[in-house]
Amino acid sequence: MEFIKNFLRNFILTKKIYARISEKRYINDLRKTLQKNGGKTIKAIQKILEQTDVFFFFDMGTLLGIVREGKLLNHDMDIDVAVFAESEEQKMKLKETLLSKGCKLRFSYSIDEIGAVEDSFKFNDIKFDINYFSREN
């Protein structure tokens, strides 16, 4: 069986199809995990953020689901959080707090002359993004 899987993964005619099937499984797993553990993860993230000095709110699809559906959207794959941070030091302090509470940093995105604009974390096997905003930018 392993031989067949490896053949399909690497054969030029089936390589792309196999990759799409694997990607769909991965996306479905993300959605299932979010539906199963999303509520308790949101509460845990909220509790951590309330211990910091930043103003935050749940944003994008997370906010839409909470307000419109009263739950996370079925097709959503992550949790989105908006944070107002006025300095890079405040962002670093927030990142350190999240890391100390068991969150795993996946990616950090920054823009020249602006600084960090988004940090992507994983907590309870759920991806969540912190999008940074300031009054200036």
PDB file of C-alpha atoms in Angstrom:
ATOM      1  CA  MET A   1       0.000   0.000   0.000  1.00  0.00           C
ATOM      2  CA  GLU A   2       2.831   2.418   0.851  1.00  0.00           C
ATOM      3  CA  PHE A   3       4.351   1.772  -2.573  1.00  0.00           C
ATOM      4  CA  ILE A   4       1.100   2.847  -4.260  1.00  0.00           C
ATOM      5  CA  LYS A   5       0.861   6.016  -2.149  1.00  0.00           C
ATOM      6  CA  ASN A   6       4.454   6.967  -2.961  1.00  0.00           C
ATOM      7  CA  PHE A   7       3.869   6.266  -6.644  1.00  0.00           C
ATOM      8  CA  LEU A   8       0.758   8.482  -6.717  1.00  0.00           C
ATOM      9  CA  ARG A   9       2.523  11.248  -4.803  1.00  0.00           C
ATOM     10  CA  ASN A  10       5.411  11.333  -7.255  1.00  0.00           C
ATOM     11  CA  PHE A  11       3.991  10.256 -10.636  1.00  0.00           C
ATOM     12  CA  ILE A  12       3.753  13.299 -12.891  1.00  0.00           C
ATOM     13  CA  LEU A  13       0.109  12.713 -13.899  1.00  0.00           C
ATOM     14  CA  THR A  14      -1.221  12.221 -10.345  1.00  0.00           C
ATOM     15  CA  LYS A  15       1.135  14.430  -8.333  1.00  0.00           C
ATOM     16  CA  LYS A  16      -1.095  17.543  -8.432  1.00  0.00           C
ATOM     17  CA  ILE A  17      -4.290  15.588  -7.752  1.00  0.00           C
ATOM     18  CA  TYR A  18      -2.712  13.847  -4.761  1.00  0.00           C
ATOM     19  CA  ALA A  19      -1.516  17.209  -3.422  1.00  0.00           C
ATOM     20  CA  ARG A  20      -5.050  18.669  -3.715  1.00  0.00           C
ATOM     21  CA  ILE A  21      -6.577  15.699  -1.907  1.00  0.00           C
ATOM     22  CA  SER A  22      -4.014  16.066   0.885  1.00  0.00           C
ATOM     23  CA  GLU A  23      -4.670  19.822   1.074  1.00  0.00           C
ATOM     24  CA  LYS A  24      -8.443  19.291   1.319  1.00  0.00           C
ATOM     25  CA  ARG A  25      -7.944  16.787   4.137  1.00  0.00           C
ATOM     26  CA  TYR A  26      -5.695  19.265   5.943  1.00  0.00           C
ATOM     27  CA  ILE A  27      -8.255  22.082   5.565  1.00  0.00           C
ATOM     28  CA  ASN A  28     -11.082  19.828   6.748  1.00  0.00           C
ATOM     29  CA  ASP A  29      -8.986  18.823   9.779  1.00  0.00           C
ATOM     30  CA  LEU A  30      -8.420  22.520  10.609  1.00  0.00           C
ATOM     31  CA  ARG A  31     -12.153  23.196  10.413  1.00  0.00           C
ATOM     32  CA  LYS A  32     -13.066  20.186  12.553  1.00  0.00           C
ATOM     33  CA  THR A  33     -10.520  21.134  15.212  1.00  0.00           C
ATOM     34  CA  LEU A  34     -11.789  24.715  15.276  1.00  0.00           C
ATOM     35  CA  GLN A  35     -15.410  23.577  15.615  1.00  0.00           C
ATOM     36  CA  LYS A  36     -14.501  21.127  18.374  1.00  0.00           C
ATOM     37  CA  ASN A  37     -12.089  23.259  20.459  1.00  0.00           C
ATOM     38  CA  GLY A  38     -12.661  26.801  19.167  1.00  0.00           C
ATOM     39  CA  GLY A  39     -14.916  27.987  21.978  1.00  0.00           C
ATOM     40  CA  LYS A  40     -12.540  27.058  24.767  1.00  0.00           C
ATOM     41  CA  THR A  41      -9.577  28.368  22.755  1.00  0.00           C
ATOM     42  CA  ILE A  42     -11.259  31.754  22.256  1.00  0.00           C
ATOM     43  CA  LYS A  43     -11.915  31.960  25.993  1.00  0.00           C
ATOM     44  CA  ALA A  44      -8.291  31.055  26.760  1.00  0.00           C
ATOM     45  CA  ILE A  45      -6.935  33.625  24.287  1.00  0.00           C
ATOM     46  CA  GLN A  46      -9.288  36.253  25.699  1.00  0.00           C
ATOM     47  CA  LYS A  47      -8.131  35.493  29.231  1.00  0.00           C
ATOM     48  CA  ILE A  48      -4.472  35.853  28.199  1.00  0.00           C
ATOM     49  CA  LEU A  49      -5.091  39.115  26.329  1.00  0.00           C
ATOM     50  CA  GLU A  50      -7.033  40.567  29.260  1.00  0.00           C
ATOM     51  CA  GLN A  51      -3.849  40.216  31.338  1.00  0.00           C
ATOM     52  CA  THR A  52      -2.014  42.606  28.993  1.00  0.00           C
ATOM     53  CA  ASP A  53      -2.309  46.342  28.462  1.00  0.00           C
ATOM     54  CA  VAL A  54      -3.600  46.164  24.862  1.00  0.00           C
ATOM     55  CA  PHE A  55      -7.063  46.903  23.544  1.00  0.00           C
ATOM     56  CA  PHE A  56      -8.263  43.931  21.496  1.00  0.00           C
ATOM     57  CA  PHE A  57     -11.339  42.443  19.904  1.00  0.00           C
ATOM     58  CA  PHE A  58     -12.115  39.370  17.848  1.00  0.00           C
ATOM     59  CA  ASP A  59     -12.186  40.304  14.193  1.00  0.00           C
ATOM     60  CA  MET A  60     -13.015  39.207  10.630  1.00  0.00           C
ATOM     61  CA  GLY A  61     -14.662  35.774  10.285  1.00  0.00           C
ATOM     62  CA  THR A  62     -14.426  35.141  14.015  1.00  0.00           C
ATOM     63  CA  LEU A  63     -16.375  38.309  14.806  1.00  0.00           C
ATOM     64  CA  LEU A  64     -18.873  37.642  12.022  1.00  0.00           C
ATOM     65  CA  GLY A  65     -19.558  34.139  13.316  1.00  0.00           C
ATOM     66  CA  ILE A  66     -19.930  35.229  16.928  1.00  0.00           C
ATOM     67  CA  VAL A  67     -22.287  38.109  16.079  1.00  0.00           C
ATOM     68  CA  ARG A  68     -24.300  36.657  13.196  1.00  0.00           C
ATOM     69  CA  GLU A  69     -24.353  32.938  14.028  1.00  0.00           C
ATOM     70  CA  GLY A  70     -23.693  32.927  17.774  1.00  0.00           C
ATOM     71  CA  LYS A  71     -20.859  30.458  17.101  1.00  0.00           C
ATOM     72  CA  LEU A  72     -17.802  30.052  14.923  1.00  0.00           C
ATOM     73  CA  LEU A  73     -18.521  29.807  11.209  1.00  0.00           C
ATOM     74  CA  ASN A  74     -18.493  26.236   9.886  1.00  0.00           C
ATOM     75  CA  HIS A  75     -16.127  27.109   7.044  1.00  0.00           C
ATOM     76  CA  ASP A  76     -13.689  29.143   9.163  1.00  0.00           C
ATOM     77  CA  MET A  77     -10.244  27.686   9.825  1.00  0.00           C
ATOM     78  CA  ASP A  78      -8.729  30.082  12.363  1.00  0.00           C
ATOM     79  CA  ILE A  79      -9.382  32.742  14.988  1.00  0.00           C
ATOM     80  CA  ASP A  80      -8.733  36.389  14.135  1.00  0.00           C
ATOM     81  CA  VAL A  81      -7.874  39.006  16.749  1.00  0.00           C
ATOM     82  CA  ALA A  82      -7.374  42.743  16.225  1.00  0.00           C
ATOM     83  CA  VAL A  83      -5.017  44.485  18.635  1.00  0.00           C
ATOM     84  CA  PHE A  84      -4.328  48.187  19.007  1.00  0.00           C
ATOM     85  CA  ALA A  85      -0.645  48.500  19.851  1.00  0.00           C
ATOM     86  CA  GLU A  86       1.066  51.848  19.857  1.00  0.00           C
ATOM     87  CA  SER A  87       4.684  50.650  19.855  1.00  0.00           C
ATOM     88  CA  GLU A  88       6.908  47.771  18.815  1.00  0.00           C
ATOM     89  CA  GLU A  89       7.721  47.266  22.511  1.00  0.00           C
ATOM     90  CA  GLN A  90       4.041  46.734  23.270  1.00  0.00           C
ATOM     91  CA  LYS A  91       3.818  44.185  20.440  1.00  0.00           C
ATOM     92  CA  MET A  92       6.916  42.353  21.704  1.00  0.00           C
ATOM     93  CA  LYS A  93       5.550  42.276  25.259  1.00  0.00           C
ATOM     94  CA  LEU A  94       2.272  40.835  23.982  1.00  0.00           C
ATOM     95  CA  LYS A  95       4.131  38.224  21.926  1.00  0.00           C
ATOM     96  CA  GLU A  96       6.236  37.242  24.958  1.00  0.00           C
ATOM     97  CA  THR A  97       3.102  36.907  27.094  1.00  0.00           C
ATOM     98  CA  LEU A  98       1.424  34.651  24.527  1.00  0.00           C
ATOM     99  CA  LEU A  99       4.541  32.497  24.230  1.00  0.00           C
ATOM    100  CA  SER A 100       4.834  32.181  28.015  1.00  0.00           C
ATOM    101  CA  LYS A 101       1.215  30.930  28.161  1.00  0.00           C
ATOM    102  CA  GLY A 102       1.830  28.075  25.725  1.00  0.00           C
ATOM    103  CA  CYS A 103       1.109  29.680  22.362  1.00  0.00           C
ATOM    104  CA  LYS A 104       3.479  28.700  19.569  1.00  0.00           C
ATOM    105  CA  LEU A 105       4.596  31.385  17.120  1.00  0.00           C
ATOM    106  CA  ARG A 106       4.165  30.274  13.507  1.00  0.00           C
ATOM    107  CA  PHE A 107       4.932  33.433  11.491  1.00  0.00           C
ATOM    108  CA  SER A 108       5.542  37.129  11.964  1.00  0.00           C
ATOM    109  CA  TYR A 109       4.798  39.619   9.227  1.00  0.00           C
ATOM    110  CA  SER A 110       6.194  43.127   9.155  1.00  0.00           C
ATOM    111  CA  ILE A 111       6.378  46.035   6.759  1.00  0.00           C
ATOM    112  CA  ASP A 112       9.313  48.401   6.474  1.00  0.00           C
ATOM    113  CA  GLU A 113       8.674  51.719   8.235  1.00  0.00           C
ATOM    114  CA  ILE A 114       5.575  50.277   9.963  1.00  0.00           C
ATOM    115  CA  GLY A 115       6.911  47.276  11.853  1.00  0.00           C
ATOM    116  CA  ALA A 116       4.974  44.155  12.827  1.00  0.00           C
ATOM    117  CA  VAL A 117       1.520  43.969  11.242  1.00  0.00           C
ATOM    118  CA  GLU A 118       0.563  40.377  12.070  1.00  0.00           C
ATOM    119  CA  ASP A 119       1.712  37.479  14.217  1.00  0.00           C
ATOM    120  CA  SER A 120       0.336  34.017  13.583  1.00  0.00           C
ATOM    121  CA  PHE A 121       0.196  31.574  16.503  1.00  0.00           C
ATOM    122  CA  LYS A 122      -1.062  28.097  17.281  1.00  0.00           C
ATOM    123  CA  PHE A 123      -2.777  27.220  20.558  1.00  0.00           C
ATOM    124  CA  ASN A 124      -4.714  24.006  21.345  1.00  0.00           C
ATOM    125  CA  ASP A 125      -3.930  22.913  17.753  1.00  0.00           C
ATOM    126  CA  ILE A 126      -5.832  25.964  16.481  1.00  0.00           C
ATOM    127  CA  LYS A 127      -4.265  28.722  14.404  1.00  0.00           C
ATOM    128  CA  PHE A 128      -4.969  32.292  15.463  1.00  0.00           C
ATOM    129  CA  ASP A 129      -3.753  35.546  14.021  1.00  0.00           C
ATOM    130  CA  ILE A 130      -3.039  38.785  15.855  1.00  0.00           C
ATOM    131  CA  ASN A 131      -3.448  41.734  13.472  1.00  0.00           C
ATOM    132  CA  TYR A 132      -1.870  44.920  14.789  1.00  0.00           C
ATOM    133  CA  PHE A 133      -3.422  48.342  14.361  1.00  0.00           C
ATOM    134  CA  SER A 134      -2.460  51.776  15.600  1.00  0.00           C
ATOM    135  CA  ARG A 135      -4.016  55.193  15.401  1.00  0.00           C
ATOM    136  CA  GLU A 136      -1.156  56.384  13.173  1.00  0.00           C
ATOM    137  CA  ASN A 137      -1.224  53.552  10.630  1.00  0.00           C
TER     138      ASN A 137
END
